[in-house]
Amino acid sequence: MQREIFVRVGPTEIGIGTMENRELVEYLVERADSKHIVGDVYKGVVKAVLPGIQAAFVDIGYEKAGFLHVSDLASAELQQDRVKALEGGDDQSRGRSGGRGRRERNYPPIESMIKKGDEVVVQVTKEPISTKGPRLTGQISMPGKFCVVMPELDYIGISRKILDREERHRLKKIVQRSRPKRHAVIVRTAGEGVAEQQLEDDIQQLCARYDKIAEKAAAQKAPCLLKEEASLVIGLLRDVFNEEVKRLLIDDEEEHRKLVEYVRTFAPELENRIIYYRDNIPIFDRFNVQTELEKSLQRKVWLKKGGYLIFDHTEALVAIDVNTGKYVGRRNQAETILQTNLLAAREVPRQLRLRDIGGIIIIDFIDMEREEDKRKVYNELKRAIRNDRARTKIFEITPLGLIEMSRKRVRPALLHYFSEDCPYCDGRGHILSAESLSTKLENTLRRIATRCPEKKYQVRLNPVLARFVRQERLEILRELQAEHKVELHLLDDPRLHREQQEITALESGRDLLAFVSQ
């Protein structure tokens, strides 16, 4: 697999595109006014303890209080679950764990552990999403290039992706000799084959970094920031820059210098793969990143043979619909459906990574009758998702042809980062039709006419709706006037939303819509 990373440094944001085999598979962005906070460590103040949900809300100086579940405050024995989760998913961005399974354990009452007004040291594990504040944990983890150190725990872990038994034994012996007491250490996949001195240096640096956090926490008043996570580019280098990356191109000379200096600390042999991009053509245009990025914001994604995917975001989940589209196949219907589903099974994981979609995901594949075909599609999806750094879980195809899966979410999806709800339709994607709005107007006028003693009304409508009413519903309004002995004055008002209507009494100026809604 050929992996390349392209970094665009702009005056207001930094964008990072990762390509695998010349296809864009990941895009990360950081803006000056909305920095990512996952991995940041804070000293916060407990604002509320809610026994009913075994959680607390903590003020960390952010605009929204952070959410701290009892599972992230539990004793060292119970926290081993979290360490083991890290051992299996150490290559995620920022090396964090999560998961709902921990909530099923019998934790002690949260009110016995913390109370309102307490000061606690916490780390952000999930960005604020929608109306929710950041997700917090009381168990601090310090990710390095080769290891993750978690103070106040006693555990040694080796990434499950390191399969060689002798290498696992070697790494475990090194960690046993070099780790301080009551410090859990997990060796990341990048630690495979690394010299003993490099591992020891990594562990010592991470422990020293935590000691500084502890000193700062003892000296400062909450809420305050104790440690800021590495920048987006440095964090990416730490997590994914290895022998598989053919090159990293960056279009800023100063940032290029910083990256080279950082890589020299752990992999000087890779220094020549970090290249300063000097061409006049913008870097994202030159390597087709911008075009692919714009496609990732669209609802419809075309597959190679004419099929397509539809992505729909809801509050609780993301639904992906697979369609044959223009693809008619060459043999029979079953083969056409299978080929379309296989293409979708390869494309969906790429889109999930690129769009950074997390949470619950439902994929509606085209119905297949043969169990063999279902198995092929399921296996293809599992194979294609192996390169995803985020932790995923996939369930087999249901009788309705659906695949349910989950993907760890630490930040809002790319679509939400680059867009906002349409102010016209309020994010619904639809507005009421002219026919529906006209019927609503007629019903409202009848209700006013039967309840209001005044008989002259001024009706203000959006010009589009007003034109429709004059062309299609004028006769109905005339009948309404005659039936209720009222006088209507219809006016165009371009300031009004298409669904907005204003009806006032012509003589007194009273708001008649407010009158009938009382």
Short mmCIF file of C-alpha atoms in Angstrom, two decimals:
data_model
loop_
_atom_site.label_atom_id
_atom_site.label_comp_id
_atom_site.label_asym_id
_atom_site.label_seq_id
_atom_site.Cartn_x
_atom_site.Cartn_y
_atom_site.Cartn_z
CA MET A 1 0.00 0.00 0.00
CA GLN A 2 1.35 3.42 -1.00
CA ARG A 3 0.53 6.05 1.63
CA GLU A 4 1.14 9.78 1.14
CA ILE A 5 0.31 12.76 3.38
CA PHE A 6 -0.28 16.30 2.10
CA VAL A 7 -0.40 19.28 4.47
CA ARG A 8 -1.81 22.69 3.53
CA VAL A 9 -0.98 25.51 5.96
CA GLY A 10 -3.29 28.49 5.51
CA PRO A 11 -3.71 31.76 7.43
CA THR A 12 -6.80 30.45 9.29
CA GLU A 13 -6.57 26.65 9.15
CA ILE A 14 -4.33 23.65 8.62
CA GLY A 15 -5.63 20.81 6.46
CA ILE A 16 -4.09 17.32 6.27
CA GLY A 17 -5.05 14.87 3.54
CA THR A 18 -3.93 11.23 3.67
CA MET A 19 -3.94 9.20 0.47
CA GLU A 20 -3.65 5.44 0.12
CA ASN A 21 -3.04 4.10 -3.38
CA ARG A 22 -3.87 7.59 -4.71
CA GLU A 23 -7.28 7.71 -3.05
CA LEU A 24 -8.06 10.23 -0.32
CA VAL A 25 -8.96 8.24 2.81
CA GLU A 26 -8.60 10.75 5.66
CA TYR A 27 -8.87 14.48 6.04
CA LEU A 28 -8.13 16.37 9.24
CA VAL A 29 -8.52 20.09 9.74
CA GLU A 30 -7.66 22.46 12.55
CA ARG A 31 -8.76 26.09 12.63
CA ALA A 32 -7.28 28.85 14.72
CA ASP A 33 -10.65 29.68 16.29
CA SER A 34 -11.73 26.08 16.99
CA LYS A 35 -8.75 24.03 18.09
CA HIS A 36 -9.21 20.32 18.77
CA ILE A 37 -9.17 19.59 22.51
CA VAL A 38 -9.05 15.78 22.58
CA GLY A 39 -6.03 14.83 24.71
CA ASP A 40 -5.92 18.14 26.60
CA VAL A 41 -5.63 17.83 30.40
CA TYR A 42 -7.56 20.20 32.67
CA LYS A 43 -8.09 20.88 36.33
CA GLY A 44 -11.85 21.26 36.61
CA VAL A 45 -14.56 21.93 39.17
CA VAL A 46 -17.48 19.54 39.64
CA LYS A 47 -20.65 21.54 38.96
CA ALA A 48 -23.24 18.78 39.37
CA VAL A 49 -23.37 15.12 40.38
CA LEU A 50 -26.24 13.07 38.92
CA PRO A 51 -26.63 9.69 40.69
CA GLY A 52 -29.45 8.69 38.33
CA ILE A 53 -27.03 8.42 35.40
CA GLN A 54 -23.87 7.77 37.45
CA ALA A 55 -22.20 10.87 36.01
CA ALA A 56 -20.99 14.36 36.85
CA PHE A 57 -20.65 17.59 34.91
CA VAL A 58 -17.31 19.32 35.27
CA ASP A 59 -16.42 22.93 34.47
CA ILE A 60 -13.05 22.95 32.68
CA GLY A 61 -13.27 26.55 31.50
CA TYR A 62 -14.87 25.52 28.23
CA GLU A 63 -18.16 26.95 26.99
CA LYS A 64 -19.93 23.66 27.81
CA ALA A 65 -19.41 21.58 30.94
CA GLY A 66 -17.70 18.25 30.37
CA PHE A 67 -19.38 14.89 30.98
CA LEU A 68 -17.60 12.53 33.41
CA HIS A 69 -19.04 9.03 33.83
CA VAL A 70 -18.37 6.94 36.92
CA SER A 71 -16.52 4.39 34.74
CA ASP A 72 -13.82 7.01 34.24
CA LEU A 73 -13.46 7.57 37.98
CA ALA A 74 -13.45 3.97 39.20
CA SER A 75 -10.72 2.24 41.14
CA ALA A 76 -7.50 1.04 39.57
CA GLU A 77 -8.79 -2.54 39.45
CA LEU A 78 -11.80 -1.58 37.36
CA GLN A 79 -9.77 0.82 35.25
CA GLN A 80 -7.80 -2.13 33.89
CA ASP A 81 -10.64 -2.55 31.40
CA ARG A 82 -9.75 0.79 29.88
CA VAL A 83 -6.07 -0.08 29.70
CA LYS A 84 -6.85 -3.36 27.92
CA ALA A 85 -9.06 -1.48 25.48
CA LEU A 86 -6.11 0.79 24.71
CA GLU A 87 -3.93 -2.26 24.16
CA GLY A 88 -6.25 -3.39 21.40
CA GLY A 89 -6.74 0.00 19.78
CA ASP A 90 -3.50 1.83 20.41
CA ASP A 91 -3.24 3.17 16.89
CA GLN A 92 -6.27 5.41 17.11
CA SER A 93 -5.66 9.11 16.79
CA ARG A 94 -4.66 10.26 20.26
CA GLY A 95 -4.66 6.68 21.56
CA ARG A 96 -7.93 6.93 23.45
CA SER A 97 -10.46 4.36 24.49
CA GLY A 98 -14.16 4.55 24.99
CA GLY A 99 -17.06 2.20 24.56
CA ARG A 100 -20.40 1.67 26.16
CA GLY A 101 -19.58 -1.74 27.55
CA ARG A 102 -17.90 -0.31 30.64
CA ARG A 103 -21.19 1.17 31.78
CA GLU A 104 -22.62 -2.29 32.31
CA ARG A 105 -20.32 -3.01 35.28
CA ASN A 106 -21.35 -2.55 38.89
CA TYR A 107 -19.50 0.63 39.76
CA PRO A 108 -19.76 2.26 43.19
CA PRO A 109 -22.22 5.19 43.47
CA ILE A 110 -20.64 8.25 41.93
CA GLU A 111 -21.76 10.41 44.88
CA SER A 112 -19.46 8.33 47.10
CA MET A 113 -16.48 9.29 44.93
CA ILE A 114 -16.95 13.00 44.16
CA LYS A 115 -19.25 15.81 45.20
CA LYS A 116 -20.21 19.24 43.91
CA GLY A 117 -17.37 21.73 44.30
CA ASP A 118 -14.57 19.13 44.16
CA GLU A 119 -11.56 19.89 41.99
CA VAL A 120 -10.55 17.05 39.66
CA VAL A 121 -7.86 16.51 37.04
CA VAL A 122 -9.44 15.24 33.83
CA GLN A 123 -8.55 14.60 30.21
CA VAL A 124 -10.74 15.16 27.16
CA THR A 125 -11.53 11.95 25.26
CA LYS A 126 -14.22 13.24 22.90
CA GLU A 127 -14.82 16.62 21.28
CA PRO A 128 -18.06 18.52 21.96
CA ILE A 129 -20.61 17.23 19.44
CA SER A 130 -23.89 18.98 18.67
CA THR A 131 -25.46 20.01 22.01
CA LYS A 132 -23.16 17.80 24.09
CA GLY A 133 -20.10 19.04 25.91
CA PRO A 134 -16.74 17.26 25.83
CA ARG A 135 -16.42 13.72 27.23
CA LEU A 136 -13.90 13.50 30.08
CA THR A 137 -11.94 10.84 31.93
CA GLY A 138 -10.22 10.97 35.28
CA GLN A 139 -7.61 8.49 34.11
CA ILE A 140 -4.86 10.42 32.33
CA SER A 141 -3.03 8.74 29.44
CA MET A 142 0.16 10.10 27.91
CA PRO A 143 0.65 8.93 24.31
CA GLY A 144 4.16 8.85 22.87
CA LYS A 145 5.55 7.58 19.61
CA PHE A 146 6.17 4.04 20.85
CA CYS A 147 4.25 3.81 24.15
CA VAL A 148 1.22 5.04 26.06
CA VAL A 149 1.79 5.70 29.79
CA MET A 150 -1.14 5.78 32.24
CA PRO A 151 -0.14 6.87 35.77
CA GLU A 152 -1.76 5.45 38.92
CA LEU A 153 -2.28 2.04 37.30
CA ASP A 154 -0.23 -1.15 37.33
CA TYR A 155 -0.31 -2.93 33.99
CA ILE A 156 1.92 -3.80 31.03
CA GLY A 157 0.33 -4.19 27.63
CA ILE A 158 1.55 -4.91 24.13
CA SER A 159 -0.44 -3.91 21.05
CA ARG A 160 -2.43 -6.85 19.72
CA LYS A 161 -1.25 -5.92 16.25
CA ILE A 162 2.26 -7.08 17.22
CA LEU A 163 1.89 -10.79 16.49
CA ASP A 164 5.44 -12.16 16.87
CA ARG A 165 5.58 -13.98 20.21
CA GLU A 166 9.32 -13.40 20.77
CA GLU A 167 9.01 -9.70 20.01
CA ARG A 168 6.12 -9.36 22.46
CA HIS A 169 8.22 -11.08 25.14
CA ARG A 170 11.21 -8.78 24.41
CA LEU A 171 9.09 -5.65 24.65
CA LYS A 172 7.45 -6.77 27.87
CA LYS A 173 10.85 -7.36 29.52
CA ILE A 174 12.04 -3.90 28.49
CA VAL A 175 8.94 -2.25 29.94
CA GLN A 176 9.23 -4.24 33.18
CA ARG A 177 12.75 -2.88 33.70
CA SER A 178 12.07 0.74 32.77
CA ARG A 179 8.57 1.69 33.94
CA PRO A 180 8.03 3.38 37.32
CA LYS A 181 5.79 1.70 39.88
CA ARG A 182 2.04 2.30 39.52
CA HIS A 183 2.41 3.38 35.92
CA ALA A 184 0.65 1.34 33.25
CA VAL A 185 2.56 1.15 29.97
CA ILE A 186 1.22 -0.06 26.64
CA VAL A 187 3.66 -0.56 23.77
CA ARG A 188 2.10 0.73 20.57
CA THR A 189 2.38 -0.98 17.20
CA ALA A 190 5.07 1.54 16.23
CA GLY A 191 7.23 0.08 19.02
CA GLU A 192 7.73 -3.22 17.19
CA GLY A 193 11.43 -3.75 16.52
CA VAL A 194 12.44 -0.51 18.26
CA ALA A 195 15.71 -0.48 20.22
CA GLU A 196 15.57 -0.80 24.01
CA GLN A 197 17.03 2.68 24.59
CA GLN A 198 14.39 4.33 22.41
CA LEU A 199 11.59 2.64 24.35
CA GLU A 200 13.12 3.59 27.68
CA ASP A 201 13.57 7.21 26.56
CA ASP A 202 9.96 7.35 25.39
CA ILE A 203 8.67 6.05 28.74
CA GLN A 204 10.88 8.41 30.76
CA GLN A 205 9.80 11.44 28.70
CA LEU A 206 6.13 10.58 29.14
CA CYS A 207 6.51 10.08 32.90
CA ALA A 208 8.39 13.37 33.21
CA ARG A 209 5.63 15.09 31.27
CA TYR A 210 3.03 13.73 33.67
CA ASP A 211 5.08 14.88 36.69
CA LYS A 212 4.95 18.43 35.32
CA ILE A 213 1.16 18.14 34.96
CA ALA A 214 0.87 17.00 38.60
CA GLU A 215 3.03 19.91 39.80
CA LYS A 216 0.99 22.40 37.80
CA ALA A 217 -2.28 20.92 39.09
CA ALA A 218 -1.14 21.37 42.71
CA ALA A 219 -0.17 25.00 42.13
CA GLN A 220 -3.05 26.34 40.00
CA LYS A 221 -6.70 27.07 40.75
CA ALA A 222 -9.45 25.35 38.78
CA PRO A 223 -10.68 25.59 36.11
CA CYS A 224 -7.44 25.73 34.12
CA LEU A 225 -5.58 24.01 31.29
CA LEU A 226 -2.72 21.83 32.52
CA LYS A 227 -1.47 20.31 29.26
CA GLU A 228 -2.30 21.01 25.67
CA GLU A 229 -2.19 18.10 23.25
CA ALA A 230 0.33 18.22 20.42
CA SER A 231 -0.68 20.11 17.29
CA LEU A 232 -2.67 18.29 14.65
CA VAL A 233 0.35 17.74 12.37
CA ILE A 234 2.72 16.64 15.16
CA GLY A 235 0.03 14.30 16.53
CA LEU A 236 -0.42 12.74 13.09
CA LEU A 237 3.34 12.23 12.74
CA ARG A 238 3.47 10.62 16.16
CA ASP A 239 0.59 8.24 15.40
CA VAL A 240 1.01 7.22 11.75
CA PHE A 241 4.35 8.39 10.31
CA ASN A 242 6.35 5.22 9.68
CA GLU A 243 7.96 3.16 6.91
CA GLU A 244 4.58 2.76 5.17
CA VAL A 245 4.41 6.51 4.46
CA LYS A 246 6.16 7.16 1.15
CA ARG A 247 6.32 10.93 1.67
CA LEU A 248 4.82 13.88 3.50
CA LEU A 249 4.56 17.13 1.57
CA ILE A 250 3.92 20.42 3.38
CA ASP A 251 3.60 23.86 1.78
CA ASP A 252 4.93 25.96 4.67
CA GLU A 253 8.68 26.35 5.23
CA GLU A 254 8.53 27.07 8.96
CA GLU A 255 6.19 24.14 9.67
CA HIS A 256 8.40 21.93 7.50
CA ARG A 257 11.38 22.80 9.71
CA LYS A 258 9.42 21.93 12.88
CA LEU A 259 8.34 18.57 11.48
CA VAL A 260 11.87 17.63 10.48
CA GLU A 261 13.15 18.49 13.95
CA TYR A 262 10.43 16.39 15.55
CA VAL A 263 11.03 13.34 13.33
CA ARG A 264 14.74 13.45 14.13
CA THR A 265 13.88 12.63 17.75
CA PHE A 266 12.45 9.19 16.98
CA ALA A 267 13.06 8.24 13.33
CA PRO A 268 15.93 10.22 11.73
CA GLU A 269 15.99 7.71 8.86
CA LEU A 270 12.59 9.03 7.75
CA GLU A 271 13.65 12.67 7.72
CA ASN A 272 14.12 12.78 3.95
CA ARG A 273 10.49 11.76 3.43
CA ILE A 274 9.27 15.12 4.76
CA ILE A 275 9.39 17.43 1.75
CA TYR A 276 8.83 21.18 1.49
CA TYR A 277 6.36 21.76 -1.37
CA ARG A 278 7.45 24.79 -3.44
CA ASP A 279 5.25 24.59 -6.56
CA ASN A 280 3.04 27.55 -7.52
CA ILE A 281 0.03 25.26 -7.97
CA PRO A 282 -1.77 24.89 -4.59
CA ILE A 283 -0.79 21.59 -3.00
CA PHE A 284 -4.36 20.29 -2.67
CA ASP A 285 -5.09 21.10 -6.32
CA ARG A 286 -1.87 19.52 -7.49
CA PHE A 287 -2.62 16.17 -5.83
CA ASN A 288 -6.43 16.17 -6.30
CA VAL A 289 -7.14 16.46 -2.56
CA GLN A 290 -9.52 19.40 -2.96
CA THR A 291 -11.71 17.63 -5.52
CA GLU A 292 -12.04 14.51 -3.36
CA LEU A 293 -12.72 16.63 -0.29
CA GLU A 294 -15.59 18.43 -2.01
CA LYS A 295 -17.07 15.06 -3.04
CA SER A 296 -16.98 13.91 0.58
CA LEU A 297 -19.43 16.68 1.51
CA GLN A 298 -22.04 15.46 -0.96
CA ARG A 299 -24.95 13.22 -0.05
CA LYS A 300 -24.52 10.96 -3.09
CA VAL A 301 -21.31 9.02 -3.85
CA TRP A 302 -20.95 7.30 -7.22
CA LEU A 303 -19.39 3.85 -7.42
CA LYS A 304 -17.12 2.80 -10.30
CA LYS A 305 -19.65 0.82 -12.35
CA GLY A 306 -22.60 3.17 -12.04
CA GLY A 307 -24.03 2.28 -8.64
CA TYR A 308 -24.11 4.86 -5.86
CA LEU A 309 -24.32 5.38 -2.11
CA ILE A 310 -26.59 7.79 -0.24
CA PHE A 311 -25.47 9.14 3.16
CA ASP A 312 -28.10 10.46 5.57
CA HIS A 313 -27.16 11.85 8.98
CA THR A 314 -29.73 11.65 11.78
CA GLU A 315 -29.50 12.58 15.45
CA ALA A 316 -28.91 8.97 16.54
CA LEU A 317 -27.15 7.32 13.59
CA VAL A 318 -25.92 7.54 10.01
CA ALA A 319 -27.82 5.57 7.36
CA ILE A 320 -26.07 4.50 4.13
CA ASP A 321 -28.21 3.26 1.24
CA VAL A 322 -26.72 1.19 -1.60
CA ASN A 323 -28.29 1.45 -5.09
CA THR A 324 -27.48 -0.16 -8.45
CA GLY A 325 -28.09 3.15 -10.26
CA LYS A 326 -26.87 2.96 -13.85
CA TYR A 327 -25.19 -0.42 -13.41
CA VAL A 328 -27.09 -3.18 -15.25
CA GLY A 329 -24.46 -5.93 -15.15
CA ARG A 330 -23.65 -8.54 -17.79
CA ARG A 331 -25.03 -11.86 -16.54
CA ASN A 332 -28.06 -11.89 -14.25
CA GLN A 333 -29.73 -9.85 -11.56
CA ALA A 334 -28.15 -11.72 -8.63
CA GLU A 335 -24.66 -11.15 -10.06
CA THR A 336 -25.39 -7.45 -10.69
CA ILE A 337 -26.57 -7.00 -7.09
CA LEU A 338 -23.56 -8.88 -5.71
CA GLN A 339 -21.05 -6.80 -7.69
CA THR A 340 -22.73 -3.55 -6.64
CA ASN A 341 -22.72 -4.60 -2.99
CA LEU A 342 -19.05 -5.64 -3.16
CA LEU A 343 -18.11 -2.25 -4.62
CA ALA A 344 -20.11 -0.58 -1.86
CA ALA A 345 -18.41 -2.73 0.80
CA ARG A 346 -15.03 -1.43 -0.42
CA GLU A 347 -16.12 2.20 -0.72
CA VAL A 348 -18.06 2.58 2.54
CA PRO A 349 -15.00 2.17 4.83
CA ARG A 350 -13.10 4.78 2.80
CA GLN A 351 -16.01 7.20 3.07
CA LEU A 352 -16.36 6.58 6.81
CA ARG A 353 -12.69 7.44 7.32
CA LEU A 354 -12.76 10.40 4.96
CA ARG A 355 -15.98 11.87 6.36
CA ASP A 356 -14.90 10.94 9.92
CA ILE A 357 -18.31 9.43 10.61
CA GLY A 358 -18.71 7.86 14.04
CA GLY A 359 -21.35 6.38 16.31
CA ILE A 360 -23.98 3.94 15.04
CA ILE A 361 -23.95 3.27 11.29
CA ILE A 362 -26.58 1.31 9.34
CA ILE A 363 -25.72 0.12 5.81
CA ASP A 364 -28.67 -0.92 3.67
CA PHE A 365 -27.20 -3.24 1.05
CA ILE A 366 -29.32 -4.37 -1.88
CA ASP A 367 -31.23 -7.53 -0.92
CA MET A 368 -29.37 -10.77 -1.69
CA GLU A 369 -31.01 -14.18 -1.67
CA ARG A 370 -27.93 -16.41 -1.52
CA GLU A 371 -26.21 -16.80 1.86
CA GLU A 372 -22.92 -17.18 0.02
CA ASP A 373 -23.29 -13.71 -1.48
CA LYS A 374 -24.12 -12.21 1.92
CA ARG A 375 -21.00 -13.77 3.39
CA LYS A 376 -18.84 -12.39 0.57
CA VAL A 377 -20.13 -8.85 1.13
CA TYR A 378 -19.70 -9.07 4.91
CA ASN A 379 -16.12 -10.38 4.58
CA GLU A 380 -15.26 -7.70 2.01
CA LEU A 381 -16.48 -4.98 4.36
CA LYS A 382 -14.43 -6.40 7.24
CA ARG A 383 -11.34 -6.63 5.04
CA ALA A 384 -11.68 -3.08 3.73
CA ILE A 385 -12.07 -1.57 7.19
CA ARG A 386 -8.83 -3.00 8.58
CA ASN A 387 -6.87 0.13 7.68
CA ASP A 388 -9.16 2.34 9.75
CA ARG A 389 -7.35 3.72 12.81
CA ALA A 390 -10.65 4.20 14.66
CA ARG A 391 -12.05 1.25 16.56
CA THR A 392 -14.97 -0.39 14.76
CA LYS A 393 -17.41 -3.19 15.40
CA ILE A 394 -19.39 -4.90 12.63
CA PHE A 395 -22.37 -7.24 12.93
CA GLU A 396 -23.45 -9.73 10.28
CA ILE A 397 -26.12 -8.99 7.69
CA THR A 398 -29.63 -9.06 9.13
CA PRO A 399 -32.62 -10.75 7.40
CA LEU A 400 -33.55 -7.29 6.06
CA GLY A 401 -30.20 -6.95 4.28
CA LEU A 402 -28.78 -4.42 6.78
CA ILE A 403 -25.36 -4.32 8.37
CA GLU A 404 -25.15 -2.62 11.75
CA MET A 405 -21.77 -1.29 12.82
CA SER A 406 -20.24 1.23 15.17
CA ARG A 407 -17.19 3.43 14.75
CA LYS A 408 -15.48 5.30 17.55
CA ARG A 409 -16.30 8.98 17.41
CA VAL A 410 -14.06 11.58 19.03
CA ARG A 411 -15.09 14.64 17.01
CA PRO A 412 -17.97 15.83 14.81
CA ALA A 413 -18.13 14.36 11.30
CA LEU A 414 -16.45 16.31 8.51
CA LEU A 415 -19.83 17.37 7.12
CA HIS A 416 -20.76 19.11 10.36
CA TYR A 417 -17.31 20.73 10.56
CA PHE A 418 -17.57 22.29 7.10
CA SER A 419 -21.29 23.08 7.08
CA GLU A 420 -24.13 24.37 9.19
CA ASP A 421 -27.88 23.82 9.14
CA CYS A 422 -29.59 25.61 6.28
CA PRO A 423 -31.18 28.76 7.77
CA TYR A 424 -34.06 28.47 5.29
CA CYS A 425 -35.18 24.88 5.91
CA ASP A 426 -33.71 24.78 9.45
CA GLY A 427 -31.69 21.70 8.60
CA ARG A 428 -34.67 19.57 7.56
CA GLY A 429 -33.71 19.45 3.89
CA HIS A 430 -37.30 20.25 2.92
CA ILE A 431 -39.77 23.13 3.11
CA LEU A 432 -43.54 22.99 2.87
CA SER A 433 -44.90 23.06 -0.67
CA ALA A 434 -46.78 26.05 -2.06
CA GLU A 435 -49.95 23.94 -2.09
CA SER A 436 -49.60 23.08 1.60
CA LEU A 437 -48.82 26.67 2.56
CA SER A 438 -51.81 27.96 0.58
CA THR A 439 -54.13 25.49 2.31
CA LYS A 440 -52.69 26.52 5.66
CA LEU A 441 -53.33 30.20 4.82
CA GLU A 442 -56.95 29.50 3.81
CA ASN A 443 -57.63 27.55 7.04
CA THR A 444 -56.05 30.30 9.13
CA LEU A 445 -58.13 32.99 7.43
CA ARG A 446 -61.34 31.03 8.09
CA ARG A 447 -60.39 30.65 11.76
CA ILE A 448 -59.71 34.40 12.05
CA ALA A 449 -62.91 35.34 10.25
CA THR A 450 -65.05 33.30 12.64
CA ARG A 451 -63.38 34.64 15.82
CA CYS A 452 -62.36 38.21 15.04
CA PRO A 453 -64.86 41.09 14.82
CA GLU A 454 -62.60 43.03 12.43
CA LYS A 455 -63.24 42.32 8.75
CA LYS A 456 -60.37 43.93 6.82
CA TYR A 457 -57.12 41.92 6.77
CA GLN A 458 -53.69 42.66 5.38
CA VAL A 459 -51.95 39.42 4.34
CA ARG A 460 -48.18 39.52 3.82
CA LEU A 461 -46.53 36.58 2.03
CA ASN A 462 -43.22 35.68 0.49
CA PRO A 463 -43.34 36.68 -3.24
CA VAL A 464 -43.08 33.04 -4.39
CA LEU A 465 -46.09 32.01 -2.31
CA ALA A 466 -48.01 35.20 -3.15
CA ARG A 467 -47.58 34.51 -6.86
CA PHE A 468 -48.83 30.94 -6.46
CA VAL A 469 -51.88 32.12 -4.49
CA ARG A 470 -52.78 34.71 -7.16
CA GLN A 471 -52.36 32.21 -10.00
CA GLU A 472 -53.84 29.05 -8.46
CA ARG A 473 -55.97 29.94 -5.40
CA LEU A 474 -57.45 33.36 -6.17
CA GLU A 475 -60.93 31.96 -6.77
CA ILE A 476 -60.87 30.15 -3.39
CA LEU A 477 -59.95 33.40 -1.61
CA ARG A 478 -62.79 35.23 -3.36
CA GLU A 479 -65.24 32.58 -2.17
CA LEU A 480 -63.80 32.89 1.36
CA GLN A 481 -64.30 36.67 1.30
CA ALA A 482 -67.90 36.32 0.16
CA GLU A 483 -68.72 33.58 2.67
CA HIS A 484 -67.33 35.39 5.71
CA LYS A 485 -67.89 38.96 4.47
CA VAL A 486 -64.23 39.92 4.91
CA GLU A 487 -61.84 42.00 2.80
CA LEU A 488 -58.35 40.68 2.01
CA HIS A 489 -55.37 42.79 0.90
CA LEU A 490 -52.56 40.54 -0.36
CA LEU A 491 -49.03 42.01 -0.29
CA ASP A 492 -45.64 40.62 -1.36
CA ASP A 493 -42.89 40.87 1.28
CA PRO A 494 -39.47 39.55 0.19
CA ARG A 495 -38.22 39.77 3.78
CA LEU A 496 -40.45 36.87 4.78
CA HIS A 497 -39.39 33.22 4.78
CA ARG A 498 -41.42 31.17 2.31
CA GLU A 499 -43.19 29.40 5.20
CA GLN A 500 -43.81 32.62 7.10
CA GLN A 501 -47.17 34.42 6.90
CA GLU A 502 -48.27 37.68 8.53
CA ILE A 503 -51.95 38.62 8.91
CA THR A 504 -52.87 41.90 10.58
CA ALA A 505 -56.09 43.89 11.03
CA LEU A 506 -55.94 46.65 8.44
CA GLU A 507 -57.54 49.31 10.67
CA SER A 508 -56.15 48.55 14.14
CA GLY A 509 -52.85 46.92 13.11
CA ARG A 510 -53.48 44.01 15.52
CA ASP A 511 -51.57 40.77 14.90
CA LEU A 512 -54.39 38.37 14.05
CA LEU A 513 -52.20 35.26 13.98
CA ALA A 514 -51.29 35.91 17.61
CA PHE A 515 -54.94 36.59 18.39
CA VAL A 516 -56.22 33.22 17.13
CA SER A 517 -53.35 31.28 18.70
CA GLN A 518 -54.23 32.45 22.23
#
